Amino acid sequence: MRVVIAGGHGQIALLLEQQLTARGDAATALVRNPDHFGDVSEAGAVPVLCDLESADLDSVAAYLNGADAAVFAAGAGPGSGAARKDTVDYGAAALFASAAVEAGVRRFVQISSVGVEDAESPDVDASFAVYLKAKRMAEEDLRERDLDWTVLRPGRLVDDPGTGLVTLAAPRLPRGSVARADVAAVVAELLSARNTIGKTLELVNGSTSVGDAVRGIL
């Protein structure tokens, strides 16, 4: 399997690239900073210079040509302003999905966030609400496309070592945390899990093995 990953230098993306390489798959990582090529290559992926905030549809689709699956793992990050949350967390996601359609890459996994339904809640910090709204818009955009999509909403991300044990279910799960390594492991399993197509799934660490959790989605 050849997988193209948007946001290829992100923490989850790098872990995913390592896992894909370890099992014999090929990963192409779209990266906007050439200084990050070394990290991506070390993870086993092929880095490609592509800034999804400024790229055009045809150039992104060209990178996806011949791929078996696409993963959107990009994000503007906690230090970014509202404008970049819109252009990355929503705009780049929509562009990448459009490119997948143009390139004929049907399998598409999008990493989103828990809490998108709560974006308008007065209890949510204003800057975080902008992020949640952008993620929600990206989900809504993806659901309208003719793709074999899965949306994955991880809980609070932590850098603990992966446990290989998770809880994965259709929304909504009780709030919890999840190791980035376990998010990457779930994404790797989702790529070939047809039972998860058209599903929006929430993820936290739990007591079920990653493989069983993915296979158990109805």
mmCIF file with all atom_site columns, C-alpha atoms in Angstrom:
data_model
loop_
_atom_site.group_PDB
_atom_site.id
_atom_site.type_symbol
_atom_site.label_atom_id
_atom_site.label_alt_id
_atom_site.label_comp_id
_atom_site.label_asym_id
_atom_site.label_entity_id
_atom_site.label_seq_id
_atom_site.pdbx_PDB_ins_code
_atom_site.Cartn_x
_atom_site.Cartn_y
_atom_site.Cartn_z
_atom_site.occupancy
_atom_site.B_iso_or_equiv
_atom_site.pdbx_formal_charge
_atom_site.auth_seq_id
_atom_site.auth_comp_id
_atom_site.auth_asym_id
_atom_site.auth_atom_id
_atom_site.pdbx_PDB_model_num
ATOM 1   C CA . MET A 1 1   ? 0.000   0.000  0.000  1.00 0.00 ? 1   MET A CA 1
ATOM 2   C CA . ARG A 1 2   ? 1.189   3.513  -0.806 1.00 0.00 ? 2   ARG A CA 1
ATOM 3   C CA . VAL A 1 3   ? -0.148  6.170  1.534  1.00 0.00 ? 3   VAL A CA 1
ATOM 4   C CA . VAL A 1 4   ? 0.127   9.958  1.087  1.00 0.00 ? 4   VAL A CA 1
ATOM 5   C CA . ILE A 1 5   ? 0.099   11.886 4.357  1.00 0.00 ? 5   ILE A CA 1
ATOM 6   C CA . ALA A 1 6   ? -0.706  15.582 4.629  1.00 0.00 ? 6   ALA A CA 1
ATOM 7   C CA . GLY A 1 7   ? 1.079   17.217 7.525  1.00 0.00 ? 7   GLY A CA 1
ATOM 8   C CA . GLY A 1 8   ? 3.860   14.686 7.144  1.00 0.00 ? 8   GLY A CA 1
ATOM 9   C CA . HIS A 1 9   ? 6.139   16.178 9.814  1.00 0.00 ? 9   HIS A CA 1
ATOM 10  C CA . GLY A 1 10  ? 3.539   16.192 12.572 1.00 0.00 ? 10  GLY A CA 1
ATOM 11  C CA . GLN A 1 11  ? 4.074   14.002 15.604 1.00 0.00 ? 11  GLN A CA 1
ATOM 12  C CA . ILE A 1 12  ? 1.307   11.542 14.737 1.00 0.00 ? 12  ILE A CA 1
ATOM 13  C CA . ALA A 1 13  ? 2.338   11.540 11.074 1.00 0.00 ? 13  ALA A CA 1
ATOM 14  C CA . LEU A 1 14  ? 5.943   10.643 11.865 1.00 0.00 ? 14  LEU A CA 1
ATOM 15  C CA . LEU A 1 15  ? 4.810   7.776  14.089 1.00 0.00 ? 15  LEU A CA 1
ATOM 16  C CA . LEU A 1 16  ? 2.438   6.606  11.356 1.00 0.00 ? 16  LEU A CA 1
ATOM 17  C CA . GLU A 1 17  ? 5.228   6.694  8.789  1.00 0.00 ? 17  GLU A CA 1
ATOM 18  C CA . GLN A 1 18  ? 7.378   4.526  11.034 1.00 0.00 ? 18  GLN A CA 1
ATOM 19  C CA . GLN A 1 19  ? 4.565   2.017  11.468 1.00 0.00 ? 19  GLN A CA 1
ATOM 20  C CA . LEU A 1 20  ? 3.725   1.880  7.771  1.00 0.00 ? 20  LEU A CA 1
ATOM 21  C CA . THR A 1 21  ? 7.378   1.364  6.863  1.00 0.00 ? 21  THR A CA 1
ATOM 22  C CA . ALA A 1 22  ? 7.761   -1.379 9.463  1.00 0.00 ? 22  ALA A CA 1
ATOM 23  C CA . ARG A 1 23  ? 4.951   -3.385 7.915  1.00 0.00 ? 23  ARG A CA 1
ATOM 24  C CA . GLY A 1 24  ? 6.225   -2.943 4.359  1.00 0.00 ? 24  GLY A CA 1
ATOM 25  C CA . ASP A 1 25  ? 3.995   -0.144 3.119  1.00 0.00 ? 25  ASP A CA 1
ATOM 26  C CA . ALA A 1 26  ? 5.219   3.018  1.401  1.00 0.00 ? 26  ALA A CA 1
ATOM 27  C CA . ALA A 1 27  ? 4.519   6.514  2.719  1.00 0.00 ? 27  ALA A CA 1
ATOM 28  C CA . THR A 1 28  ? 4.809   9.856  0.962  1.00 0.00 ? 28  THR A CA 1
ATOM 29  C CA . ALA A 1 29  ? 4.797   12.835 3.324  1.00 0.00 ? 29  ALA A CA 1
ATOM 30  C CA . LEU A 1 30  ? 3.705   16.306 2.232  1.00 0.00 ? 30  LEU A CA 1
ATOM 31  C CA . VAL A 1 31  ? 5.879   18.766 4.157  1.00 0.00 ? 31  VAL A CA 1
ATOM 32  C CA . ARG A 1 32  ? 5.931   22.565 3.929  1.00 0.00 ? 32  ARG A CA 1
ATOM 33  C CA . ASN A 1 33  ? 9.425   23.072 5.397  1.00 0.00 ? 33  ASN A CA 1
ATOM 34  C CA . PRO A 1 34  ? 12.426  21.466 3.647  1.00 0.00 ? 34  PRO A CA 1
ATOM 35  C CA . ASP A 1 35  ? 14.313  21.547 6.954  1.00 0.00 ? 35  ASP A CA 1
ATOM 36  C CA . HIS A 1 36  ? 12.018  18.726 8.063  1.00 0.00 ? 36  HIS A CA 1
ATOM 37  C CA . PHE A 1 37  ? 12.940  16.362 5.248  1.00 0.00 ? 37  PHE A CA 1
ATOM 38  C CA . GLY A 1 38  ? 15.548  14.596 7.365  1.00 0.00 ? 38  GLY A CA 1
ATOM 39  C CA . ASP A 1 39  ? 13.064  13.681 10.100 1.00 0.00 ? 39  ASP A CA 1
ATOM 40  C CA . VAL A 1 40  ? 10.596  12.379 7.544  1.00 0.00 ? 40  VAL A CA 1
ATOM 41  C CA . SER A 1 41  ? 13.232  10.297 5.755  1.00 0.00 ? 41  SER A CA 1
ATOM 42  C CA . GLU A 1 42  ? 14.392  8.882  9.084  1.00 0.00 ? 42  GLU A CA 1
ATOM 43  C CA . ALA A 1 43  ? 10.809  7.811  9.756  1.00 0.00 ? 43  ALA A CA 1
ATOM 44  C CA . GLY A 1 44  ? 10.897  5.875  6.481  1.00 0.00 ? 44  GLY A CA 1
ATOM 45  C CA . ALA A 1 45  ? 8.730   8.129  4.304  1.00 0.00 ? 45  ALA A CA 1
ATOM 46  C CA . VAL A 1 46  ? 9.496   10.009 1.103  1.00 0.00 ? 46  VAL A CA 1
ATOM 47  C CA . PRO A 1 47  ? 9.275   13.764 1.777  1.00 0.00 ? 47  PRO A CA 1
ATOM 48  C CA . VAL A 1 48  ? 7.671   16.060 -0.779 1.00 0.00 ? 48  VAL A CA 1
ATOM 49  C CA . LEU A 1 49  ? 7.692   19.846 -0.522 1.00 0.00 ? 49  LEU A CA 1
ATOM 50  C CA . CYS A 1 50  ? 4.064   20.980 -0.534 1.00 0.00 ? 50  CYS A CA 1
ATOM 51  C CA . ASP A 1 51  ? 2.473   23.819 1.409  1.00 0.00 ? 51  ASP A CA 1
ATOM 52  C CA . LEU A 1 52  ? -1.262  23.118 1.399  1.00 0.00 ? 52  LEU A CA 1
ATOM 53  C CA . GLU A 1 53  ? -2.011  26.735 2.301  1.00 0.00 ? 53  GLU A CA 1
ATOM 54  C CA . SER A 1 54  ? -0.661  27.920 -1.054 1.00 0.00 ? 54  SER A CA 1
ATOM 55  C CA . ALA A 1 55  ? -0.682  24.858 -3.340 1.00 0.00 ? 55  ALA A CA 1
ATOM 56  C CA . ASP A 1 56  ? -3.153  24.457 -6.177 1.00 0.00 ? 56  ASP A CA 1
ATOM 57  C CA . LEU A 1 57  ? -5.445  21.491 -6.696 1.00 0.00 ? 57  LEU A CA 1
ATOM 58  C CA . ASP A 1 58  ? -3.625  19.981 -9.667 1.00 0.00 ? 58  ASP A CA 1
ATOM 59  C CA . SER A 1 59  ? -0.226  19.971 -7.962 1.00 0.00 ? 59  SER A CA 1
ATOM 60  C CA . VAL A 1 60  ? -1.602  18.255 -4.852 1.00 0.00 ? 60  VAL A CA 1
ATOM 61  C CA . ALA A 1 61  ? -3.499  15.733 -6.976 1.00 0.00 ? 61  ALA A CA 1
ATOM 62  C CA . ALA A 1 62  ? -0.253  14.943 -8.796 1.00 0.00 ? 62  ALA A CA 1
ATOM 63  C CA . TYR A 1 63  ? 1.346   13.868 -5.513 1.00 0.00 ? 63  TYR A CA 1
ATOM 64  C CA . LEU A 1 64  ? -1.635  11.580 -4.871 1.00 0.00 ? 64  LEU A CA 1
ATOM 65  C CA . ASN A 1 65  ? -1.618  9.902  -8.283 1.00 0.00 ? 65  ASN A CA 1
ATOM 66  C CA . GLY A 1 66  ? -1.204  6.149  -7.924 1.00 0.00 ? 66  GLY A CA 1
ATOM 67  C CA . ALA A 1 67  ? -1.664  6.137  -4.150 1.00 0.00 ? 67  ALA A CA 1
ATOM 68  C CA . ASP A 1 68  ? -3.889  3.627  -2.374 1.00 0.00 ? 68  ASP A CA 1
ATOM 69  C CA . ALA A 1 69  ? -4.906  5.884  0.504  1.00 0.00 ? 69  ALA A CA 1
ATOM 70  C CA . ALA A 1 70  ? -4.645  9.430  1.845  1.00 0.00 ? 70  ALA A CA 1
ATOM 71  C CA . VAL A 1 71  ? -4.364  10.597 5.454  1.00 0.00 ? 71  VAL A CA 1
ATOM 72  C CA . PHE A 1 72  ? -4.992  14.172 6.547  1.00 0.00 ? 72  PHE A CA 1
ATOM 73  C CA . ALA A 1 73  ? -2.881  14.691 9.667  1.00 0.00 ? 73  ALA A CA 1
ATOM 74  C CA . ALA A 1 74  ? -2.124  18.400 9.323  1.00 0.00 ? 74  ALA A CA 1
ATOM 75  C CA . GLY A 1 75  ? -2.953  21.107 11.813 1.00 0.00 ? 75  GLY A CA 1
ATOM 76  C CA . ALA A 1 76  ? -2.109  24.742 12.399 1.00 0.00 ? 76  ALA A CA 1
ATOM 77  C CA . GLY A 1 77  ? -1.010  24.017 15.962 1.00 0.00 ? 77  GLY A CA 1
ATOM 78  C CA . PRO A 1 78  ? -1.864  25.575 19.317 1.00 0.00 ? 78  PRO A CA 1
ATOM 79  C CA . GLY A 1 79  ? 0.265   28.691 18.751 1.00 0.00 ? 79  GLY A CA 1
ATOM 80  C CA . SER A 1 80  ? -1.456  29.696 15.521 1.00 0.00 ? 80  SER A CA 1
ATOM 81  C CA . GLY A 1 81  ? -4.069  32.406 15.131 1.00 0.00 ? 81  GLY A CA 1
ATOM 82  C CA . ALA A 1 82  ? -7.639  32.094 13.939 1.00 0.00 ? 82  ALA A CA 1
ATOM 83  C CA . ALA A 1 83  ? -6.728  32.744 10.301 1.00 0.00 ? 83  ALA A CA 1
ATOM 84  C CA . ARG A 1 84  ? -4.344  29.781 10.106 1.00 0.00 ? 84  ARG A CA 1
ATOM 85  C CA . LYS A 1 85  ? -6.803  27.476 11.809 1.00 0.00 ? 85  LYS A CA 1
ATOM 86  C CA . ASP A 1 86  ? -9.180  28.283 8.972  1.00 0.00 ? 86  ASP A CA 1
ATOM 87  C CA . THR A 1 87  ? -6.596  27.893 6.204  1.00 0.00 ? 87  THR A CA 1
ATOM 88  C CA . VAL A 1 88  ? -5.033  24.692 7.587  1.00 0.00 ? 88  VAL A CA 1
ATOM 89  C CA . ASP A 1 89  ? -7.514  22.793 9.745  1.00 0.00 ? 89  ASP A CA 1
ATOM 90  C CA . TYR A 1 90  ? -10.346 23.503 7.317  1.00 0.00 ? 90  TYR A CA 1
ATOM 91  C CA . GLY A 1 91  ? -8.943  24.864 4.051  1.00 0.00 ? 91  GLY A CA 1
ATOM 92  C CA . ALA A 1 92  ? -6.039  22.452 3.659  1.00 0.00 ? 92  ALA A CA 1
ATOM 93  C CA . ALA A 1 93  ? -8.256  19.514 4.604  1.00 0.00 ? 93  ALA A CA 1
ATOM 94  C CA . ALA A 1 94  ? -10.779 20.471 1.925  1.00 0.00 ? 94  ALA A CA 1
ATOM 95  C CA . LEU A 1 95  ? -8.039  20.927 -0.671 1.00 0.00 ? 95  LEU A CA 1
ATOM 96  C CA . PHE A 1 96  ? -6.474  17.554 0.155  1.00 0.00 ? 96  PHE A CA 1
ATOM 97  C CA . ALA A 1 97  ? -9.846  15.825 -0.080 1.00 0.00 ? 97  ALA A CA 1
ATOM 98  C CA . SER A 1 98  ? -10.529 17.523 -3.428 1.00 0.00 ? 98  SER A CA 1
ATOM 99  C CA . ALA A 1 99  ? -7.136  16.359 -4.663 1.00 0.00 ? 99  ALA A CA 1
ATOM 100 C CA . ALA A 1 100 ? -7.901  12.783 -3.589 1.00 0.00 ? 100 ALA A CA 1
ATOM 101 C CA . VAL A 1 101 ? -11.112 12.879 -5.621 1.00 0.00 ? 101 VAL A CA 1
ATOM 102 C CA . GLU A 1 102 ? -9.266  14.268 -8.650 1.00 0.00 ? 102 GLU A CA 1
ATOM 103 C CA . ALA A 1 103 ? -6.500  11.644 -8.357 1.00 0.00 ? 103 ALA A CA 1
ATOM 104 C CA . GLY A 1 104 ? -8.950  8.781  -7.879 1.00 0.00 ? 104 GLY A CA 1
ATOM 105 C CA . VAL A 1 105 ? -7.694  7.887  -4.388 1.00 0.00 ? 105 VAL A CA 1
ATOM 106 C CA . ARG A 1 106 ? -10.810 6.603  -2.665 1.00 0.00 ? 106 ARG A CA 1
ATOM 107 C CA . ARG A 1 107 ? -9.589  5.674  0.838  1.00 0.00 ? 107 ARG A CA 1
ATOM 108 C CA . PHE A 1 108 ? -9.309  8.785  2.983  1.00 0.00 ? 108 PHE A CA 1
ATOM 109 C CA . VAL A 1 109 ? -8.709  9.008  6.741  1.00 0.00 ? 109 VAL A CA 1
ATOM 110 C CA . GLN A 1 110 ? -9.028  12.421 8.367  1.00 0.00 ? 110 GLN A CA 1
ATOM 111 C CA . ILE A 1 111 ? -7.724  13.116 11.870 1.00 0.00 ? 111 ILE A CA 1
ATOM 112 C CA . SER A 1 112 ? -10.080 15.525 13.577 1.00 0.00 ? 112 SER A CA 1
ATOM 113 C CA . SER A 1 113 ? -10.722 16.254 17.264 1.00 0.00 ? 113 SER A CA 1
ATOM 114 C CA . VAL A 1 114 ? -13.167 15.385 19.995 1.00 0.00 ? 114 VAL A CA 1
ATOM 115 C CA . GLY A 1 115 ? -15.461 18.189 21.019 1.00 0.00 ? 115 GLY A CA 1
ATOM 116 C CA . VAL A 1 116 ? -16.308 19.610 17.609 1.00 0.00 ? 116 VAL A CA 1
ATOM 117 C CA . GLU A 1 117 ? -19.996 19.580 18.563 1.00 0.00 ? 117 GLU A CA 1
ATOM 118 C CA . ASP A 1 118 ? -19.187 21.890 21.477 1.00 0.00 ? 118 ASP A CA 1
ATOM 119 C CA . ALA A 1 119 ? -17.593 24.691 19.445 1.00 0.00 ? 119 ALA A CA 1
ATOM 120 C CA . GLU A 1 120 ? -20.402 27.140 20.258 1.00 0.00 ? 120 GLU A CA 1
ATOM 121 C CA . SER A 1 121 ? -20.479 26.308 23.955 1.00 0.00 ? 121 SER A CA 1
ATOM 122 C CA . PRO A 1 122 ? -19.801 29.303 26.233 1.00 0.00 ? 122 PRO A CA 1
ATOM 123 C CA . ASP A 1 123 ? -17.606 27.010 28.305 1.00 0.00 ? 123 ASP A CA 1
ATOM 124 C CA . VAL A 1 124 ? -15.100 26.605 25.457 1.00 0.00 ? 124 VAL A CA 1
ATOM 125 C CA . ASP A 1 125 ? -12.156 28.993 25.238 1.00 0.00 ? 125 ASP A CA 1
ATOM 126 C CA . ALA A 1 126 ? -12.588 31.364 22.282 1.00 0.00 ? 126 ALA A CA 1
ATOM 127 C CA . SER A 1 127 ? -9.349  30.402 20.525 1.00 0.00 ? 127 SER A CA 1
ATOM 128 C CA . PHE A 1 128 ? -10.064 26.696 20.962 1.00 0.00 ? 128 PHE A CA 1
ATOM 129 C CA . ALA A 1 129 ? -13.591 27.236 19.654 1.00 0.00 ? 129 ALA A CA 1
ATOM 130 C CA . VAL A 1 130 ? -12.120 28.553 16.382 1.00 0.00 ? 130 VAL A CA 1
ATOM 131 C CA . TYR A 1 131 ? -10.082 25.351 16.097 1.00 0.00 ? 131 TYR A CA 1
ATOM 132 C CA . LEU A 1 132 ? -13.106 23.147 16.794 1.00 0.00 ? 132 LEU A CA 1
ATOM 133 C CA . LYS A 1 133 ? -15.207 25.028 14.221 1.00 0.00 ? 133 LYS A CA 1
ATOM 134 C CA . ALA A 1 134 ? -12.505 24.546 11.581 1.00 0.00 ? 134 ALA A CA 1
ATOM 135 C CA . LYS A 1 135 ? -12.300 20.821 12.336 1.00 0.00 ? 135 LYS A CA 1
ATOM 136 C CA . ARG A 1 136 ? -16.081 20.532 12.211 1.00 0.00 ? 136 ARG A CA 1
ATOM 137 C CA . MET A 1 137 ? -16.233 22.306 8.851  1.00 0.00 ? 137 MET A CA 1
ATOM 138 C CA . ALA A 1 138 ? -13.558 19.952 7.513  1.00 0.00 ? 138 ALA A CA 1
ATOM 139 C CA . GLU A 1 139 ? -15.600 16.953 8.670  1.00 0.00 ? 139 GLU A CA 1
ATOM 140 C CA . GLU A 1 140 ? -18.756 18.328 7.061  1.00 0.00 ? 140 GLU A CA 1
ATOM 141 C CA . ASP A 1 141 ? -16.899 18.972 3.815  1.00 0.00 ? 141 ASP A CA 1
ATOM 142 C CA . LEU A 1 142 ? -15.484 15.440 3.736  1.00 0.00 ? 142 LEU A CA 1
ATOM 143 C CA . ARG A 1 143 ? -18.841 13.769 4.333  1.00 0.00 ? 143 ARG A CA 1
ATOM 144 C CA . GLU A 1 144 ? -20.203 15.336 1.145  1.00 0.00 ? 144 GLU A CA 1
ATOM 145 C CA . ARG A 1 145 ? -17.456 13.877 -1.039 1.00 0.00 ? 145 ARG A CA 1
ATOM 146 C CA . ASP A 1 146 ? -17.464 10.662 -3.056 1.00 0.00 ? 146 ASP A CA 1
ATOM 147 C CA . LEU A 1 147 ? -14.669 9.075  -1.043 1.00 0.00 ? 147 LEU A CA 1
ATOM 148 C CA . ASP A 1 148 ? -14.331 6.033  1.212  1.00 0.00 ? 148 ASP A CA 1
ATOM 149 C CA . TRP A 1 149 ? -13.755 8.263  4.199  1.00 0.00 ? 149 TRP A CA 1
ATOM 150 C CA . THR A 1 150 ? -13.293 7.742  7.920  1.00 0.00 ? 150 THR A CA 1
ATOM 151 C CA . VAL A 1 151 ? -13.073 10.578 10.442 1.00 0.00 ? 151 VAL A CA 1
ATOM 152 C CA . LEU A 1 152 ? -11.030 9.847  13.558 1.00 0.00 ? 152 LEU A CA 1
ATOM 153 C CA . ARG A 1 153 ? -11.455 12.064 16.612 1.00 0.00 ? 153 ARG A CA 1
ATOM 154 C CA . PRO A 1 154 ? -8.709  11.383 19.156 1.00 0.00 ? 154 PRO A CA 1
ATOM 155 C CA . GLY A 1 155 ? -9.067  12.461 22.755 1.00 0.00 ? 155 GLY A CA 1
ATOM 156 C CA . ARG A 1 156 ? -6.496  14.598 24.553 1.00 0.00 ? 156 ARG A CA 1
ATOM 157 C CA . LEU A 1 157 ? -3.145  13.768 22.962 1.00 0.00 ? 157 LEU A CA 1
ATOM 158 C CA . VAL A 1 158 ? -0.262  12.708 25.198 1.00 0.00 ? 158 VAL A CA 1
ATOM 159 C CA . ASP A 1 159 ? 3.323   11.703 24.486 1.00 0.00 ? 159 ASP A CA 1
ATOM 160 C CA . ASP A 1 160 ? 3.273   8.571  26.649 1.00 0.00 ? 160 ASP A CA 1
ATOM 161 C CA . PRO A 1 161 ? 4.531   5.361  25.036 1.00 0.00 ? 161 PRO A CA 1
ATOM 162 C CA . GLY A 1 162 ? 1.875   3.571  23.044 1.00 0.00 ? 162 GLY A CA 1
ATOM 163 C CA . THR A 1 163 ? -0.041  0.910  24.934 1.00 0.00 ? 163 THR A CA 1
ATOM 164 C CA . GLY A 1 164 ? -1.684  -0.819 21.985 1.00 0.00 ? 164 GLY A CA 1
ATOM 165 C CA . LEU A 1 165 ? -4.927  -0.741 24.003 1.00 0.00 ? 165 LEU A CA 1
ATOM 166 C CA . VAL A 1 166 ? -7.727  1.643  23.067 1.00 0.00 ? 166 VAL A CA 1
ATOM 167 C CA . THR A 1 167 ? -11.435 2.349  23.113 1.00 0.00 ? 167 THR A CA 1
ATOM 168 C CA . LEU A 1 168 ? -12.766 3.178  19.650 1.00 0.00 ? 168 LEU A CA 1
ATOM 169 C CA . ALA A 1 169 ? -16.420 3.888  19.025 1.00 0.00 ? 169 ALA A CA 1
ATOM 170 C CA . ALA A 1 170 ? -18.891 6.035  17.163 1.00 0.00 ? 170 ALA A CA 1
ATOM 171 C CA . PRO A 1 171 ? -19.417 9.337  19.004 1.00 0.00 ? 171 PRO A CA 1
ATOM 172 C CA . ARG A 1 172 ? -19.535 10.067 21.706 1.00 0.00 ? 172 ARG A CA 1
ATOM 173 C CA . LEU A 1 173 ? -17.092 8.581  24.178 1.00 0.00 ? 173 LEU A CA 1
ATOM 174 C CA . PRO A 1 174 ? -16.447 9.921  27.672 1.00 0.00 ? 174 PRO A CA 1
ATOM 175 C CA . ARG A 1 175 ? -13.552 12.353 27.585 1.00 0.00 ? 175 ARG A CA 1
ATOM 176 C CA . GLY A 1 176 ? -10.125 10.796 27.956 1.00 0.00 ? 176 GLY A CA 1
ATOM 177 C CA . SER A 1 177 ? -6.570  10.878 26.700 1.00 0.00 ? 177 SER A CA 1
ATOM 178 C CA . VAL A 1 178 ? -4.752  8.832  24.094 1.00 0.00 ? 178 VAL A CA 1
ATOM 179 C CA . ALA A 1 179 ? -1.085  8.364  23.262 1.00 0.00 ? 179 ALA A CA 1
ATOM 180 C CA . ARG A 1 180 ? -0.062  9.732  19.882 1.00 0.00 ? 180 ARG A CA 1
ATOM 181 C CA . ALA A 1 181 ? 1.568   6.387  19.091 1.00 0.00 ? 181 ALA A CA 1
ATOM 182 C CA . ASP A 1 182 ? -1.776  4.658  19.604 1.00 0.00 ? 182 ASP A CA 1
ATOM 183 C CA . VAL A 1 183 ? -3.505  7.189  17.327 1.00 0.00 ? 183 VAL A CA 1
ATOM 184 C CA . ALA A 1 184 ? -0.949  6.352  14.641 1.00 0.00 ? 184 ALA A CA 1
ATOM 185 C CA . ALA A 1 185 ? -1.520  2.623  15.161 1.00 0.00 ? 185 ALA A CA 1
ATOM 186 C CA . VAL A 1 186 ? -5.269  3.045  14.783 1.00 0.00 ? 186 VAL A CA 1
ATOM 187 C CA . VAL A 1 187 ? -4.871  5.107  11.602 1.00 0.00 ? 187 VAL A CA 1
ATOM 188 C CA . ALA A 1 188 ? -2.612  2.409  10.149 1.00 0.00 ? 188 ALA A CA 1
ATOM 189 C CA . GLU A 1 189 ? -5.312  -0.207 10.829 1.00 0.00 ? 189 GLU A CA 1
ATOM 190 C CA . LEU A 1 190 ? -8.122  1.975  9.503  1.00 0.00 ? 190 LEU A CA 1
ATOM 191 C CA . LEU A 1 191 ? -6.503  2.246  6.080  1.00 0.00 ? 191 LEU A CA 1
ATOM 192 C CA . SER A 1 192 ? -7.553  -1.278 5.138  1.00 0.00 ? 192 SER A CA 1
ATOM 193 C CA . ALA A 1 193 ? -10.642 -1.552 7.374  1.00 0.00 ? 193 ALA A CA 1
ATOM 194 C CA . ARG A 1 194 ? -13.632 -1.280 5.053  1.00 0.00 ? 194 ARG A CA 1
ATOM 195 C CA . ASN A 1 195 ? -16.022 -1.684 7.980  1.00 0.00 ? 195 ASN A CA 1
ATOM 196 C CA . THR A 1 196 ? -15.074 1.833  9.097  1.00 0.00 ? 196 THR A CA 1
ATOM 197 C CA . ILE A 1 197 ? -15.905 3.579  5.829  1.00 0.00 ? 197 ILE A CA 1
ATOM 198 C CA . GLY A 1 198 ? -18.432 6.355  6.345  1.00 0.00 ? 198 GLY A CA 1
ATOM 199 C CA . LYS A 1 199 ? -17.883 6.326  10.120 1.00 0.00 ? 199 LYS A CA 1
ATOM 200 C CA . THR A 1 200 ? -16.936 9.095  12.522 1.00 0.00 ? 200 THR A CA 1
ATOM 201 C CA . LEU A 1 201 ? -15.034 7.491  15.402 1.00 0.00 ? 201 LEU A CA 1
ATOM 202 C CA . GLU A 1 202 ? -13.763 8.736  18.727 1.00 0.00 ? 202 GLU A CA 1
ATOM 203 C CA . LEU A 1 203 ? -10.620 7.315  20.291 1.00 0.00 ? 203 LEU A CA 1
ATOM 204 C CA . VAL A 1 204 ? -9.119  7.155  23.777 1.00 0.00 ? 204 VAL A CA 1
ATOM 205 C CA . ASN A 1 205 ? -6.807  4.707  25.458 1.00 0.00 ? 205 ASN A CA 1
ATOM 206 C CA . GLY A 1 206 ? -8.676  1.731  26.845 1.00 0.00 ? 206 GLY A CA 1
ATOM 207 C CA . SER A 1 207 ? -8.511  -2.039 27.214 1.00 0.00 ? 207 SER A CA 1
ATOM 208 C CA . THR A 1 208 ? -9.032  -3.396 23.686 1.00 0.00 ? 208 THR A CA 1
ATOM 209 C CA . SER A 1 209 ? -6.196  -4.134 21.284 1.00 0.00 ? 209 SER A CA 1
ATOM 210 C CA . VAL A 1 210 ? -5.974  -1.777 18.323 1.00 0.00 ? 210 VAL A CA 1
ATOM 211 C CA . GLY A 1 211 ? -6.742  -4.513 15.821 1.00 0.00 ? 211 GLY A CA 1
ATOM 212 C CA . ASP A 1 212 ? -9.757  -5.807 17.724 1.00 0.00 ? 212 ASP A CA 1
ATOM 213 C CA . ALA A 1 213 ? -11.047 -2.271 18.290 1.00 0.00 ? 213 ALA A CA 1
ATOM 214 C CA . VAL A 1 214 ? -10.962 -1.482 14.578 1.00 0.00 ? 214 VAL A CA 1
ATOM 215 C CA . ARG A 1 215 ? -12.439 -4.829 13.575 1.00 0.00 ? 215 ARG A CA 1
ATOM 216 C CA . GLY A 1 216 ? -15.229 -4.370 16.122 1.00 0.00 ? 216 GLY A CA 1
ATOM 217 C CA . ILE A 1 217 ? -16.675 -1.263 14.476 1.00 0.00 ? 217 ILE A CA 1
ATOM 218 C CA . LEU A 1 218 ? -20.128 -2.032 13.075 1.00 0.00 ? 218 LEU A CA 1
#
